[in-house]
XYZ file of C-alpha atoms in Angstrom:
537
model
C 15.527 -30.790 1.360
C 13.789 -27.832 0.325
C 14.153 -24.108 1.209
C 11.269 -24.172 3.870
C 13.149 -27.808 5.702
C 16.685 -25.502 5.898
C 14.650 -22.872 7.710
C 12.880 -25.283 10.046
C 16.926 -26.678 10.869
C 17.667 -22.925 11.117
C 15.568 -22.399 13.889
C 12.472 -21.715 12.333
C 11.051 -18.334 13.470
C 13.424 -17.380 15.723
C 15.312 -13.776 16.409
C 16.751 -13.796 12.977
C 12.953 -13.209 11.547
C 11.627 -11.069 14.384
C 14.558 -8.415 12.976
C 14.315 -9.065 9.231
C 10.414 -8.423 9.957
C 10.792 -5.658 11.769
C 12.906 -3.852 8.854
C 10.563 -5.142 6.584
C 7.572 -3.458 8.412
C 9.543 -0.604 9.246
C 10.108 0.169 5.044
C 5.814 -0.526 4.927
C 5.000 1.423 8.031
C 7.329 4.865 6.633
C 5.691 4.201 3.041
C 2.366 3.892 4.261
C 2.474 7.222 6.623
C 3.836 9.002 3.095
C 0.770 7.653 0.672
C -1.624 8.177 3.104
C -0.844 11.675 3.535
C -3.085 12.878 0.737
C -5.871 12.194 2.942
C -5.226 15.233 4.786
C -3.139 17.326 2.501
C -6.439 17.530 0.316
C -8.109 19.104 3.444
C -9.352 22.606 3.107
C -9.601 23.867 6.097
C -11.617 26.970 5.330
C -10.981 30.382 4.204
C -12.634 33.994 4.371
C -12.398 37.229 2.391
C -10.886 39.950 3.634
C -11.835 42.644 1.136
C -12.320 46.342 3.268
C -9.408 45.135 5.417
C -6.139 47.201 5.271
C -3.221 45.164 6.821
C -2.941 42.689 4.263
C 0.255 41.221 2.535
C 0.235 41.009 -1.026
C 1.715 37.074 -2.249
C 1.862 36.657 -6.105
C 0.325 33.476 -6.625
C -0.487 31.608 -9.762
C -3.520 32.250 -11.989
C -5.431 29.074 -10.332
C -6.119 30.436 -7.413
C -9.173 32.690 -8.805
C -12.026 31.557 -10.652
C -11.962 34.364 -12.818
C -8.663 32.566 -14.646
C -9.213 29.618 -16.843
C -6.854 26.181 -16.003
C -4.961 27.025 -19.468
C -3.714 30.388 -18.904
C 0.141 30.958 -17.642
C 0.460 34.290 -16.130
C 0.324 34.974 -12.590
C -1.874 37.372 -10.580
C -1.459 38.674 -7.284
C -4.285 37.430 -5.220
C -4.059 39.220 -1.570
C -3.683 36.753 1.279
C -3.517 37.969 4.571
C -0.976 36.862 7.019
C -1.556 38.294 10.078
C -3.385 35.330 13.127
C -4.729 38.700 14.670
C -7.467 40.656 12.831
C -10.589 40.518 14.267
C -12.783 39.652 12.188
C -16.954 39.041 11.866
C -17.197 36.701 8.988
C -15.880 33.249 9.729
C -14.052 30.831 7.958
C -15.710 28.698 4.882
C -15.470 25.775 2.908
C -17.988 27.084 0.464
C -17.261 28.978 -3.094
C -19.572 31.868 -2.670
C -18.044 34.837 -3.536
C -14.908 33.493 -3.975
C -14.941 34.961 -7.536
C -15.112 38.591 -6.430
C -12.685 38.168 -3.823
C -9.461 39.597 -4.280
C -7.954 39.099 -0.644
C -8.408 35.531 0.675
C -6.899 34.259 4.353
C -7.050 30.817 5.414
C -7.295 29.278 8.244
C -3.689 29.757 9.667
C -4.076 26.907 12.241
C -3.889 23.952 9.941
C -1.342 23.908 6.967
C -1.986 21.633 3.566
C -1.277 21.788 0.324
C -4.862 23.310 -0.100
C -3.641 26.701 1.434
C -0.595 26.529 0.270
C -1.320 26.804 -3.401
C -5.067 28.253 -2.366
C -6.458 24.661 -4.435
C -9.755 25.929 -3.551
C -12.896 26.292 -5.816
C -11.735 26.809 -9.264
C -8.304 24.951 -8.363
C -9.788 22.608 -6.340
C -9.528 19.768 -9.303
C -5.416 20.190 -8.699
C -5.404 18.857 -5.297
C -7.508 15.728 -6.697
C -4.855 15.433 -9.320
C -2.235 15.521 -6.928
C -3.570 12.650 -5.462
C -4.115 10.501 -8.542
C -0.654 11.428 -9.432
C 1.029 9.935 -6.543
C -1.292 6.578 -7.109
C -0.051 6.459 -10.610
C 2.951 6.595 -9.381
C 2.517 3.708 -6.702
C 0.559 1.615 -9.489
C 4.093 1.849 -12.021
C 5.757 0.741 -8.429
C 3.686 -1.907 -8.269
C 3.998 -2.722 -11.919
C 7.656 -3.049 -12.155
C 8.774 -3.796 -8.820
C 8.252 -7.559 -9.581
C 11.014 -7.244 -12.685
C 12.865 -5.215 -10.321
C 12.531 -7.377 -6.902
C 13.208 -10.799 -9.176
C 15.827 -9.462 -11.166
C 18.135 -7.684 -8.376
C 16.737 -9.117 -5.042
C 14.638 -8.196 -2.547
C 17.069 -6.392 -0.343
C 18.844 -4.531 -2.924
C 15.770 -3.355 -4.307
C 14.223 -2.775 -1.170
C 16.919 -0.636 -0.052
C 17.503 1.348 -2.340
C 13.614 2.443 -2.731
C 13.068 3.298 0.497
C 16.166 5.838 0.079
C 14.903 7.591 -2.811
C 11.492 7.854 -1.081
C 13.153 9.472 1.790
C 15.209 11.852 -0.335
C 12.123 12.900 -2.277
C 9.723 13.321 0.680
C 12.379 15.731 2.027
C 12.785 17.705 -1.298
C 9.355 18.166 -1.920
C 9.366 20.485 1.032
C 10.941 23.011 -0.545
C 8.397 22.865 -3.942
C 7.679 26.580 -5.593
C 4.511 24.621 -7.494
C 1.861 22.249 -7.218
C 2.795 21.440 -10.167
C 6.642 20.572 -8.964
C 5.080 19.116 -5.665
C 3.258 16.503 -8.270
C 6.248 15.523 -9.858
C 7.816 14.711 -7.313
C 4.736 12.665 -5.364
C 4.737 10.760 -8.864
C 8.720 9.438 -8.245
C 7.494 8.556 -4.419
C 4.718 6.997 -4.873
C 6.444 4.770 -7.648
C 9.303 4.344 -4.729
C 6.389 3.280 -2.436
C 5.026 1.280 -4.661
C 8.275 -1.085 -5.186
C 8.774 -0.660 -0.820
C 5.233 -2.488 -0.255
C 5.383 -5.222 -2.943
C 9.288 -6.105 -1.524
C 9.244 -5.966 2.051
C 5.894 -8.083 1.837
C 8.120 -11.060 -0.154
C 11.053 -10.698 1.688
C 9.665 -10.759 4.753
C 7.532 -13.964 3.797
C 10.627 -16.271 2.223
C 12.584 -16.272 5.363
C 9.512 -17.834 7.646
C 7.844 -21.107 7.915
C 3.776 -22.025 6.955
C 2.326 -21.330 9.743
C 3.608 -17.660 9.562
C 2.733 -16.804 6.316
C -0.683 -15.518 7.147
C 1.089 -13.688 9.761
C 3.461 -11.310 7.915
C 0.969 -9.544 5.750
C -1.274 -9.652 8.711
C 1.380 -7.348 11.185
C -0.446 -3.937 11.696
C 2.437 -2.021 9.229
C 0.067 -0.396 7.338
C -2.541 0.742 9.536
C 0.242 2.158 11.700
C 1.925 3.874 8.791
C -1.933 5.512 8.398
C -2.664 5.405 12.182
C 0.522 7.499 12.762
C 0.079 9.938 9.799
C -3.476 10.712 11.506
C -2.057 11.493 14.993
C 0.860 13.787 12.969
C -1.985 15.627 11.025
C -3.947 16.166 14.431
C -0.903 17.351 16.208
C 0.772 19.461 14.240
C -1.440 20.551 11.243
C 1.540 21.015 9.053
C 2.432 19.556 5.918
C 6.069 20.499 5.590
C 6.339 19.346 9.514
C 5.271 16.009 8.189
C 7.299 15.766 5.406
C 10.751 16.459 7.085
C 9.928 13.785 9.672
C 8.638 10.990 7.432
C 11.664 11.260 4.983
C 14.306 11.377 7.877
C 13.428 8.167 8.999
C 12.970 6.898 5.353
C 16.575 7.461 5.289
C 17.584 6.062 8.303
C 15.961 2.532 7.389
C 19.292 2.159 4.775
C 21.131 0.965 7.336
C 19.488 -2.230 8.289
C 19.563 -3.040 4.432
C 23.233 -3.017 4.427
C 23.003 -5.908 7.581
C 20.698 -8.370 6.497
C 21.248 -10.878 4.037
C 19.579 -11.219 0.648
C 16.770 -13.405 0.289
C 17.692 -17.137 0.688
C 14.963 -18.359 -1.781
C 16.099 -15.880 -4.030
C 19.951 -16.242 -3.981
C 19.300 -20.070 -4.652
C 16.670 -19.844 -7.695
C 19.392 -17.651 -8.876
C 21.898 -20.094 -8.276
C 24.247 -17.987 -5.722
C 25.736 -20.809 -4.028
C 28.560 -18.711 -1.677
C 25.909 -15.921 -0.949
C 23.591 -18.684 -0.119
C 25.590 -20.372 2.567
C 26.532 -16.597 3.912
C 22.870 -16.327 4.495
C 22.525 -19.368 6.041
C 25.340 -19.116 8.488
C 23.846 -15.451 9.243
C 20.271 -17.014 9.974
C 21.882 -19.601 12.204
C 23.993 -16.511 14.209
C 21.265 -14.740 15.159
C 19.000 -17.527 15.788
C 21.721 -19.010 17.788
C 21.794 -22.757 16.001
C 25.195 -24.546 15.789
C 24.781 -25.673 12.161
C 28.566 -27.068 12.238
C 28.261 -30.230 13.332
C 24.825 -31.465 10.883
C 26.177 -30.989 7.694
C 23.181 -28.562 7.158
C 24.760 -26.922 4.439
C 26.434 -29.806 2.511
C 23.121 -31.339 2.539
C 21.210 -28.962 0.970
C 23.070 -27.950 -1.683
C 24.218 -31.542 -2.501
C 19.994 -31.466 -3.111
C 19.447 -28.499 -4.432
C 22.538 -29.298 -7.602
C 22.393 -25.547 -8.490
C 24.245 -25.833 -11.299
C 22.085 -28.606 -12.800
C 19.098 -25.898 -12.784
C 17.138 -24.560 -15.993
C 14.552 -22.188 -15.301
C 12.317 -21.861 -18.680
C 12.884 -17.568 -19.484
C 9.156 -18.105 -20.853
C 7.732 -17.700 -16.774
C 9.958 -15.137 -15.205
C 7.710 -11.634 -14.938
C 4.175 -11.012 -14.884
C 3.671 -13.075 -18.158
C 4.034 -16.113 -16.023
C 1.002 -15.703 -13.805
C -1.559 -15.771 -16.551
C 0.217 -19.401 -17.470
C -2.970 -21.548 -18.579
C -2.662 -23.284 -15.492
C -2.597 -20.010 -13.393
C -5.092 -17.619 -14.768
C -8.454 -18.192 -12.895
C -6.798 -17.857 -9.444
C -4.655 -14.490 -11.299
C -8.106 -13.286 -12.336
C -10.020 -13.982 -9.347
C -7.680 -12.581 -7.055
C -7.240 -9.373 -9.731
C -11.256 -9.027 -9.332
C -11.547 -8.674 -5.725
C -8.520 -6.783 -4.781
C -9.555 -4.119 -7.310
C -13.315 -4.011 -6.263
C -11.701 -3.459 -2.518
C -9.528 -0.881 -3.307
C -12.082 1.168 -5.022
C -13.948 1.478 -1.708
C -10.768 1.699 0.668
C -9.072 4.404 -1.113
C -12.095 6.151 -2.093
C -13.664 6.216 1.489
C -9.888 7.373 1.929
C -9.805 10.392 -0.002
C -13.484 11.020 1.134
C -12.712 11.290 4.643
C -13.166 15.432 4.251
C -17.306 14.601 3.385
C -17.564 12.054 6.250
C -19.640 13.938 9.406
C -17.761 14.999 12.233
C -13.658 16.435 12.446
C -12.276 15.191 9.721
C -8.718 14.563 11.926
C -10.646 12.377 14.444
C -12.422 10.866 11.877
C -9.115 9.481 10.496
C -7.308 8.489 13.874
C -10.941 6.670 14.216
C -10.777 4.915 10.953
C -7.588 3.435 10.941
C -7.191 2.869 14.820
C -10.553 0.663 14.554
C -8.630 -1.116 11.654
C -6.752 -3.167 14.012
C -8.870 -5.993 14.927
C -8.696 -7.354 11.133
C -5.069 -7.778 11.878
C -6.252 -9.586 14.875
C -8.602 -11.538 13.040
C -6.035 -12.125 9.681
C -3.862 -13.623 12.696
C -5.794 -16.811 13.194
C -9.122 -17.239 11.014
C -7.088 -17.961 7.601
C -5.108 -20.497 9.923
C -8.427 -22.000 11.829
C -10.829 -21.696 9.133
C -9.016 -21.678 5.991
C -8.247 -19.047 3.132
C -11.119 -19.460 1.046
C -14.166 -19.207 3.766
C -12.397 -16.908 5.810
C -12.092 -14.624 2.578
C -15.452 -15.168 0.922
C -17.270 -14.563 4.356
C -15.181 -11.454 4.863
C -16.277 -10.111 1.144
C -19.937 -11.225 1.561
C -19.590 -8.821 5.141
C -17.768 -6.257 2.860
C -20.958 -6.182 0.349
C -23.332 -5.860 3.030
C -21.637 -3.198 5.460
C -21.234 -1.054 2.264
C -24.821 -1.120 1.106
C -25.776 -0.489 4.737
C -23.530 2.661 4.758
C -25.031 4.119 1.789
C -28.492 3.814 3.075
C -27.663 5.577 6.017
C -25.308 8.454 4.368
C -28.435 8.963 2.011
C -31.594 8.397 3.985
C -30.547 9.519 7.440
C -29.592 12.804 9.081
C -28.166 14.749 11.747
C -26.372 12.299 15.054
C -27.966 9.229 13.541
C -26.308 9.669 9.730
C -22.986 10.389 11.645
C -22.924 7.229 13.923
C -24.344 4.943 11.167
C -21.721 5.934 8.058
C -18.870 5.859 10.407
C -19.863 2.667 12.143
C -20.676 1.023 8.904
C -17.921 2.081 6.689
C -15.585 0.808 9.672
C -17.062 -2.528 9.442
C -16.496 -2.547 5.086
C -12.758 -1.009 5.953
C -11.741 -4.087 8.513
C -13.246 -6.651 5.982
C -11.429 -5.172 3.250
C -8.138 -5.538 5.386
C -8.788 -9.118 6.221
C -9.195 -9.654 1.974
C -6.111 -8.077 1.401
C -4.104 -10.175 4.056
C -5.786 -13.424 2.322
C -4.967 -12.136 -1.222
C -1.462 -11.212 -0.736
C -0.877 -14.798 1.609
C -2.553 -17.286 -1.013
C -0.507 -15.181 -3.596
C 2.970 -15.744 -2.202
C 1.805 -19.592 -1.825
C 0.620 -20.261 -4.789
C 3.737 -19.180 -7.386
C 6.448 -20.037 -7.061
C 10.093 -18.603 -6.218
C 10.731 -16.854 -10.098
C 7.523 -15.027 -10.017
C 6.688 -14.594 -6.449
C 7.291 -11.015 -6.832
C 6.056 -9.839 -9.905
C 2.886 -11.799 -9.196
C 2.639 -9.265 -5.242
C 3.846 -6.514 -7.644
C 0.147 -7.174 -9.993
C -1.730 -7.349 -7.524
C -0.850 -4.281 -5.954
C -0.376 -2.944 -9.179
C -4.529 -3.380 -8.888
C -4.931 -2.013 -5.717
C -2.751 1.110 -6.979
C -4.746 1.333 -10.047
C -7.831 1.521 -8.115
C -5.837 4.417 -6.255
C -6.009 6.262 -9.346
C -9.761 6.183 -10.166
C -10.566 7.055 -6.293
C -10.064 10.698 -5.893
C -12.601 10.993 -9.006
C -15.457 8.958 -7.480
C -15.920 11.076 -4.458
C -15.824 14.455 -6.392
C -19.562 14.823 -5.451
C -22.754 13.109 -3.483
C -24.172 11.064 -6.768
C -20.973 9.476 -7.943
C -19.662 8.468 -4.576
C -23.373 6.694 -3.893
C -22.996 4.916 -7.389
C -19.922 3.849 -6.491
C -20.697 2.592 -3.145
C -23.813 0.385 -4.870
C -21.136 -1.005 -7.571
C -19.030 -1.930 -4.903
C -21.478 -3.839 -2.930
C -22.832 -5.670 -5.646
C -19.488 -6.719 -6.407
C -17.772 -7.912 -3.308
C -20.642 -9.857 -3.486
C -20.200 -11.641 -6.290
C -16.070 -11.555 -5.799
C -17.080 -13.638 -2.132
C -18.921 -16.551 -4.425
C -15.857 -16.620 -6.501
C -12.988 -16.430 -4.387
C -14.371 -20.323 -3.314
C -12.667 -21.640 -6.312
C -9.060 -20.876 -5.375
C -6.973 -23.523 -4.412
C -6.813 -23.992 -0.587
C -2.858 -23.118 0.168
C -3.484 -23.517 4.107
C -0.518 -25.099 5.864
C 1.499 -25.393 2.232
C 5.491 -24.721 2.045
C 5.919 -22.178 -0.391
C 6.827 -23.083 -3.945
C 9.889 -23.000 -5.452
C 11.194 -24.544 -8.943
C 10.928 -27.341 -10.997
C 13.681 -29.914 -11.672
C 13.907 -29.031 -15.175
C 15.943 -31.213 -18.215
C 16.197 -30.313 -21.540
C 13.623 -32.640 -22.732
C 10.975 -31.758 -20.149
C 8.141 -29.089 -20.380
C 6.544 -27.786 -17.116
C 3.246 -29.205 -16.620
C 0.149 -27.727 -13.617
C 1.509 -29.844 -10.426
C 4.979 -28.885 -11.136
C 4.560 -24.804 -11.333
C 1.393 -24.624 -9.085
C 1.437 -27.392 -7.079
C -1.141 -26.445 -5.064
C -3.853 -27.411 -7.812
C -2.166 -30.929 -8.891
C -2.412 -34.145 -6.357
C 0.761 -33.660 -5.061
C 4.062 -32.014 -5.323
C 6.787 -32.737 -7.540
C 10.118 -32.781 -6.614
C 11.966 -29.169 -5.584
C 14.938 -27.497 -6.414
């Protein structure tokens, strides 16, 4: 009996994973509103000089906020920002640099509060506010990096937990930063506590449900809500701290559902936990309301399982494992596309400010018209399979992206608008259908030991690609180049993702009956690739 047959006698997906899920999306959703932020934190939304104006408050600020101060000098200046919402003045507010040199009294727009105006990141400083942002994707990329020594080490819950706590606590202090420079600190901590949250709740949602809903999990709307939510915020309220103080609230109250559920079942039994084990189980069969007394459910599959019998070879557990001989074309493959995705995602992300139109309804429009690839992840992997339903997704990907970039370069005024928003929609959705095809083969195809630290690479990628983004929309001609790159590439990435393994309707695999005189061999690791699959601890 394997892991997947227990669930099925548990009552398959019942109430028991409706709640786990919901935590689970819950931790995504909160981590998702606090790494999208950036988005609208590195809005400007305009500022004027008011030099020949008396009623002015004088603010010290830091030597970045004038160009007339170099990025290596330490001393302050006092730059004069006025406060007051009720001068009337002629010139109006500006994006542009001119004269910003010679200014010595600067006012923002007061209606709309980022970390732009507060630490005046404009012009000369303006490169901080991209840094900011590549800081808190490093950050999420180390997440992703080490959350899969971190989720397969301690378990999913633990580390899950304890993640999204420190990501509320740090969202909260980060209010109350004197500095960009202390603000980017502390986005580097979150974003590594973000980075863990995603890879986790993704595989401990997945290891408590059956097949057929294994598409499903990545394919609930948690992080398009997270960003879809985070929009509606920034349009509201306009306020940075405002945001802050409610996204790391709830981060904190999601700790309490971590101390109810159980640990992962698949976990606690590659690691041999036989007591916590049949805790779980009797939990699962509480809340899904299945008398499990009277079946021998338990007895059975431990009898099976013979924990104590169990070698797992140290040689596979980590990262190391999924570029195995046998594993490294589908590790590679899937490496190539996520990355090539998540160059255009997060960079059509950060460049969001350059699109035409409000740059706040511009974002509620982006994500909001997101959702239909979660309705679309929801049955086309099922009906058609992973590997058409992802290469014709990529091959739509390539196209919608080279038809954006014809249209943001060669086309003007109502006609450029509608035709880079519609089109860069279009390459968004397909990108979220990838990454729900990605992330399910990748929980199919390895097995229990390395389940998570083969997520945590792959969103290690995406995070990586994070990094780079802010950079390639810093002007007009590296954000086409980039755009052309990408097309060309999901191209190619939608001819190659045809050689991965079809995992459609697969249980998920687990370990190896291993002796001391046996070696692992392709069918018994990946079973998805041999003719069958071996027996199951």
């Amino acid at each position: 009996m394997s892991s997947d047959d227990l669930i099925r006698q548990l009552g398959g997906c019942s109430g028991f994973q409706f709640a786990v899920s919901t935590f689970g999306a819950l931790t995504y959703i909160v981590s998702a509103f606090t790494m999208v932020f950036m988005s609208f934190g590195m809005y400007n939304p305009g500022w004027r000089c008011l030099d020949n104006l008396t009623t002015n408050t004088v603010i010290p600020t830091p030597e970045t906020f004038s160009l007339q101060e170099t990025p290596s000098t330490s001393e302050s200046t006092n730059l004069m920002v006025n406060t007051s919402n009720d001068l009337e003045l002629s010139s109006a507010f500006t994006d542009s640099c001119i004269g910003f040199d010679e200014c010595t009294q600067v006012q923002f727009n007061q209606k709309e509060s980022t970390i732009v105006t507060e630490w005046a990141l404009i012009c000369g400083g303006a490169w901080k506010a991209s840094a900011i942002a590549s800081i808190q994707m490093a950050g999420l990329t180390v997440g992703h990096f080490i959350s899969g020594y971190v989720g397969d080490a301690f378990g999913r819950k633990l580390t899950l937990g304890i993640n999204v706590f420190i990501e509320g606590v740090l969202t909260l202090v980060s209010v109350a930063s004197v500095s960009w420079e202390m603000f980017a600190v502390l986005k580097f901590f979150i974003g590594v506590a973000c980075g863990i949250v995603f890879c986790v709740a993704n595989v401990y949602m997945t290891e408590f449900v059956t097949p057929k809903w294994h598409v499903i999990i990545p394919s609930i709307p948690m992080w398009v809500s997270g960003c879809l939510l985070l929009s509606l915020f920034a349009m509201v309220f306009k306020d940075w701290k405002y945001i802050h103080v409610v996204n790391g609230i709830f981060a904190i109250l999601l700790v309490i559902p971590a101390f109810i559920f159980p640990e992962s079942l698949r976990w606690l039994v590659a690691n041999k936990k036989e007591k916590k084990s049949a805790k779980a189980v009797r939990q699962i069969a509480k809340l899904n309301k299945v008398d499990i007394s009277g079946i021998g459910v338990l007895n059975q599959f431990f009898e099976q399982k013979d924990l104590h019998n169990i070698k797992t070879p140290k040689k596979d557990v980590g990262v190391f494992g999924i570029f195995k001989k046998s594993a490294i074309k589908n590790t590679l493959i899937f490496s190539f596309v996520l990355f090539v995705s998540n160059i255009l995602y997060w960079s059509s992300n950060f460049g969001v400010a350059s699109l035409p139109g409000d740059v706040y309804l511009n974002n509620v429009i982006i994500f909001s018209t997101e959702l239909p690839a979660n309705l679309i992840a929801w049955f086309a992997p099922n009906f058609f399979g992973r590997k058409l339903t992802g290469s014709v997704t990529l091959m739509v990907q390539g196209i919608s992206t080279a038809i954006f970039f014809i249209f943001d370069l060669f086309t003007s005024g109502s006609v450029r608008e509608i035709g880079v928003l519609s089109f860069i929609i279009i390459a968004r959705n397909s990108i979220a259908v990838i990454w729900f095809v990605v992330i399910t083969c990748t929980s199919e195809l390895y097995p229990t030991s390395i389940r998570a630290a083969a997520t945590g690479w792959m969103m290690f990628l995406s995070g990586l690609a994070g990094v780079i983004s802010p950079y390639l929309v810093i002007n007009d001609l590296v954000m086409h180049i980039t755009y052309i790159v990408v097309s060309v590439f999901s191209l190619a990435g939608g001819f190659m993702i045809c050689f991965i393994p079809e995992t459609s309707g697969k249980d998920l695999p687990e370990e190896p009956v291993v002796n001391d005189s046996s070696d692992f061999h392709k069918a018994d690791f990946y079973p998805h690739e041999g003719k069958q699959r071996s027996q199951i601890v």
